[in-house]
Amino acid sequence: MQPSISPLSPEPFIRNSWYVASWAHELSADSPLAVTIVGEPLVLFRDDMGSAVALRDCCCHRNAPLSLGRCEAGQIRCLYHGLLFDGSGRCVAIPGQQHVPSTYRVRAFPVAEAGGWLWVWMGDPRRADPQCIPQAAVCDTSAWDMRTGALDLHASYLLVSDNLCDHSHVAFLHAATFGGGDSRIADTYPKISPLERGMRVERWLTGRAKIEQWLPDEAGEIANNKGLDLWLTYDYLVPGILIMHSEIHWGGTAQRSDFLAPQAEPLHADLARQAVTPVTEKTSRYFFALGPRRSESLATPGLPDQMFEALQRGFHEDQRMLEAQQRNLERWSIDCSGAIQHDRGVYLMRAMIDRLLAQERTATGQSDLHVAS
Ligand code: FES
Ligand SMILES: [Fe+2]
């Protein structure tokens, strides 16, 4: 059975998964942070040990959002009638009375801090193992000079996922930014290998005529004659984690490497880390980080900012397209005409998401969870 690629059906979310809720630096010790993940409003704050905690953003007294409350020494006070909650969601004080009923509590969600991100587990808390956070997503980034950002999209996470699983769109949507007017990324195909919870994409783009703007001037001049080979590889993992390495090499490196992963020292290398978090059925939050090697930013201090600005320009091109796509899908109840060659990664990931949803439904007996089919 072909997986559905229409985001119009009641949106299925994988619950038993770690989701990126925010950059860790966004959560201070003294202010609560409101986030929504898979349709569930949460309040994040830091307990007295500085550890991030997540509670349902709804006071158990009269449903006021706790995110409108105030942090007090690692606890959160609802600023409607003043109930105080600890990081486990237990109510520890009620103004005007001594007794606090044990039933007074708010659902808490497991939280982990890793790789500069706060991760929240949205499913069965007994299955929340931090080891299940994709290791590639939390690798040591000290060798890279990264910049971080986030973007809110009025588009289903599935549309964002599709976008990330098929980079052929770079030739057209990003012709003026990432693509640099080179259509070869759409004329050729990457190697795509399934992973346990995702896929690996690897490719060379050889003999690029365009001088990469990230290169030092002298390298750019030589490359004018020799051309450049670009090596790209990324893992895309459920629920929406992308870890990409890009390298620029002298022309001919791809051939000398038998079109496999290069061993040669690159002229330029960068790391990109991204996470797509479903907010609601029709909205997503897209977290991203990009940076060159520290050795490159030491030589060219403006390079990380320059690269990051270019990245954001490209992402705004994606945003415009994805939001327009979402509007069309809502306006007309249409599905696509079928797959083209470049949809391979898209269908692979959609099938994987469908399979995980089906497994989750079977495991939990949540017969009301609709799986698009
Ligand atoms: S609604 Fe929170 S204290 Fe009343
Ligand atoms: Fe894009």
mmCIF file of C-alpha atoms in Angstrom, residues 45-189:
data_model
loop_
_atom_site.group_PDB
_atom_site.id
_atom_site.type_symbol
_atom_site.label_atom_id
_atom_site.label_comp_id
_atom_site.label_asym_id
_atom_site.label_seq_id
_atom_site.Cartn_x
_atom_site.Cartn_y
_atom_site.Cartn_z
ATOM 1 C CA PHE A 45 10.532 26.045 33.168
ATOM 2 C CA ARG A 46 13.661 25.202 35.160
ATOM 3 C CA ASP A 47 13.467 23.493 38.542
ATOM 4 C CA ASP A 48 15.671 24.394 41.526
ATOM 5 C CA MET A 49 18.510 22.288 40.071
ATOM 6 C CA GLY A 50 18.297 24.159 36.778
ATOM 7 C CA SER A 51 16.861 21.150 34.959
ATOM 8 C CA ALA A 52 14.176 21.851 32.402
ATOM 9 C CA VAL A 53 10.708 20.470 33.145
ATOM 10 C CA ALA A 54 7.528 20.410 31.061
ATOM 11 C CA LEU A 55 3.952 20.474 32.314
ATOM 12 C CA ARG A 56 0.669 20.601 30.483
ATOM 13 C CA ASP A 57 -0.023 24.294 30.118
ATOM 14 C CA CYS A 58 -3.270 24.143 32.055
ATOM 15 C CA CYS A 59 -3.730 24.708 35.767
ATOM 16 C CA CYS A 60 -5.707 21.926 37.449
ATOM 17 C CA HIS A 61 -7.726 24.484 39.405
ATOM 18 C CA ARG A 62 -9.582 26.384 36.688
ATOM 19 C CA ASN A 63 -7.582 25.771 33.543
ATOM 20 C CA ALA A 64 -5.541 28.959 33.394
ATOM 21 C CA PRO A 65 -2.359 28.581 31.318
ATOM 22 C CA LEU A 66 0.590 28.108 33.638
ATOM 23 C CA SER A 67 2.744 29.842 31.038
ATOM 24 C CA LEU A 68 1.042 33.050 32.184
ATOM 25 C CA GLY A 69 2.376 32.277 35.648
ATOM 26 C CA ARG A 70 5.608 33.080 37.427
ATOM 27 C CA CYS A 71 8.707 31.048 38.274
ATOM 28 C CA GLU A 72 9.490 30.931 41.990
ATOM 29 C CA ALA A 73 12.654 29.135 43.082
ATOM 30 C CA GLY A 74 12.271 26.257 40.643
ATOM 31 C CA GLN A 75 8.481 26.042 40.914
ATOM 32 C CA ILE A 76 5.717 27.719 38.967
ATOM 33 C CA ARG A 77 2.861 29.742 40.397
ATOM 34 C CA CYS A 78 -0.390 30.077 38.511
ATOM 35 C CA LEU A 79 -1.152 33.790 38.351
ATOM 36 C CA TYR A 80 -4.899 33.354 38.449
ATOM 37 C CA HIS A 81 -5.522 32.201 42.037
ATOM 38 C CA GLY A 82 -1.936 31.527 43.045
ATOM 39 C CA LEU A 83 -1.577 27.723 43.218
ATOM 40 C CA LEU A 84 2.067 26.648 43.250
ATOM 41 C CA PHE A 85 3.358 23.584 41.356
ATOM 42 C CA ASP A 86 6.690 21.792 41.450
ATOM 43 C CA GLY A 87 8.515 20.329 38.469
ATOM 44 C CA SER A 88 6.699 16.995 38.783
ATOM 45 C CA GLY A 89 3.370 18.779 38.348
ATOM 46 C CA ARG A 90 2.348 18.315 41.984
ATOM 47 C CA CYS A 91 0.523 21.212 43.592
ATOM 48 C CA VAL A 92 2.555 22.168 46.674
ATOM 49 C CA ALA A 93 0.642 25.194 47.945
ATOM 50 C CA ILE A 94 -2.845 26.637 47.757
ATOM 51 C CA PRO A 95 -3.263 30.192 49.056
ATOM 52 C CA GLY A 96 -5.603 30.457 52.051
ATOM 53 C CA GLN A 97 -5.584 26.772 53.052
ATOM 54 C CA GLN A 98 -3.233 24.279 54.659
ATOM 55 C CA HIS A 99 -4.460 21.147 52.958
ATOM 56 C CA VAL A 100 -3.383 20.395 49.387
ATOM 57 C CA PRO A 101 -5.375 17.484 47.944
ATOM 58 C CA SER A 102 -3.142 14.871 46.332
ATOM 59 C CA THR A 103 -5.369 14.971 43.275
ATOM 60 C CA TYR A 104 -4.176 18.471 42.613
ATOM 61 C CA ARG A 105 -1.565 17.917 39.970
ATOM 62 C CA VAL A 106 -0.807 18.702 36.349
ATOM 63 C CA ARG A 107 0.523 16.186 33.851
ATOM 64 C CA ALA A 108 4.303 16.290 33.546
ATOM 65 C CA PHE A 109 6.197 15.251 30.409
ATOM 66 C CA PRO A 110 9.724 13.787 30.389
ATOM 67 C CA VAL A 111 12.366 16.309 29.317
ATOM 68 C CA ALA A 112 15.982 15.853 28.277
ATOM 69 C CA GLU A 113 18.588 18.479 27.456
ATOM 70 C CA ALA A 114 21.041 17.359 24.793
ATOM 71 C CA GLY A 115 22.898 18.855 21.859
ATOM 72 C CA GLY A 116 21.784 22.376 22.781
ATOM 73 C CA TRP A 117 18.130 21.409 22.479
ATOM 74 C CA LEU A 118 15.380 20.679 24.996
ATOM 75 C CA TRP A 119 13.617 17.470 24.049
ATOM 76 C CA VAL A 120 10.165 16.494 25.311
ATOM 77 C CA TRP A 121 8.723 12.984 25.173
ATOM 78 C CA MET A 122 5.062 13.219 24.171
ATOM 79 C CA GLY A 123 4.059 9.575 24.626
ATOM 80 C CA ASP A 124 3.998 6.922 27.329
ATOM 81 C CA PRO A 125 6.409 8.251 30.005
ATOM 82 C CA ARG A 126 7.521 4.706 30.882
ATOM 83 C CA ARG A 127 9.098 4.465 27.439
ATOM 84 C CA ALA A 128 10.947 7.783 27.623
ATOM 85 C CA ASP A 129 14.574 6.715 27.320
ATOM 86 C CA PRO A 130 17.030 9.577 26.597
ATOM 87 C CA GLN A 131 19.139 7.015 24.718
ATOM 88 C CA CYS A 132 16.428 7.147 22.044
ATOM 89 C CA ILE A 133 17.328 10.734 21.163
ATOM 90 C CA PRO A 134 19.089 10.434 17.787
ATOM 91 C CA GLN A 135 22.788 10.357 18.636
ATOM 92 C CA ALA A 136 23.673 12.159 15.419
ATOM 93 C CA ALA A 137 21.534 15.058 16.615
ATOM 94 C CA VAL A 138 23.426 15.534 19.854
ATOM 95 C CA CYS A 139 26.996 14.957 18.666
ATOM 96 C CA ASP A 140 29.851 17.150 19.858
ATOM 97 C CA THR A 141 29.749 20.378 17.849
ATOM 98 C CA SER A 142 32.766 22.055 19.448
ATOM 99 C CA ALA A 143 34.723 21.810 16.176
ATOM 100 C CA TRP A 144 32.045 23.894 14.422
ATOM 101 C CA ASP A 145 31.158 27.569 14.786
ATOM 102 C CA MET A 146 27.375 27.321 14.727
ATOM 103 C CA ARG A 147 24.610 29.914 14.597
ATOM 104 C CA THR A 148 21.111 28.927 15.659
ATOM 105 C CA GLY A 149 17.593 30.018 14.791
ATOM 106 C CA ALA A 150 13.970 28.958 14.493
ATOM 107 C CA LEU A 151 11.098 29.629 12.148
ATOM 108 C CA ASP A 152 7.335 29.199 12.614
ATOM 109 C CA LEU A 153 5.623 27.773 9.573
ATOM 110 C CA HIS A 154 1.934 27.703 8.744
ATOM 111 C CA ALA A 155 2.412 24.313 7.174
ATOM 112 C CA SER A 156 2.081 20.704 8.272
ATOM 113 C CA TYR A 157 5.271 19.049 9.499
ATOM 114 C CA LEU A 158 4.688 16.492 6.744
ATOM 115 C CA LEU A 159 5.128 19.153 4.076
ATOM 116 C CA VAL A 160 8.317 20.346 5.764
ATOM 117 C CA SER A 161 9.507 16.763 5.958
ATOM 118 C CA ASP A 162 8.792 16.243 2.251
ATOM 119 C CA ASN A 163 10.814 19.340 1.489
ATOM 120 C CA LEU A 164 13.810 18.044 3.412
ATOM 121 C CA CYS A 165 13.619 14.602 1.847
ATOM 122 C CA ASP A 166 13.935 15.872 -1.703
ATOM 123 C CA HIS A 167 16.605 18.455 -2.404
ATOM 124 C CA SER A 168 15.894 18.574 -6.130
ATOM 125 C CA HIS A 169 13.766 21.630 -5.341
ATOM 126 C CA VAL A 170 16.992 23.530 -4.666
ATOM 127 C CA ALA A 171 17.439 23.921 -8.432
ATOM 128 C CA PHE A 172 14.187 25.831 -8.745
ATOM 129 C CA LEU A 173 12.970 27.219 -5.449
ATOM 130 C CA HIS A 174 16.449 28.225 -4.368
ATOM 131 C CA ALA A 175 17.897 29.131 -7.764
ATOM 132 C CA ALA A 176 18.933 32.524 -6.425
ATOM 133 C CA THR A 177 20.259 31.250 -3.079
ATOM 134 C CA PHE A 178 21.462 27.682 -2.299
ATOM 135 C CA GLY A 179 21.213 26.519 -5.890
ATOM 136 C CA GLY A 180 23.270 29.282 -7.435
ATOM 137 C CA GLY A 181 21.554 28.717 -10.765
ATOM 138 C CA ASP A 182 22.955 25.185 -11.064
ATOM 139 C CA SER A 183 20.229 22.700 -12.006
ATOM 140 C CA ARG A 184 22.359 19.565 -11.659
ATOM 141 C CA ILE A 185 20.882 18.738 -8.279
ATOM 142 C CA ALA A 186 17.603 18.075 -10.112
ATOM 143 C CA ASP A 187 19.203 16.391 -13.122
ATOM 144 C CA THR A 188 20.964 13.709 -11.083
ATOM 145 C CA TYR A 189 19.962 11.486 -8.172
#
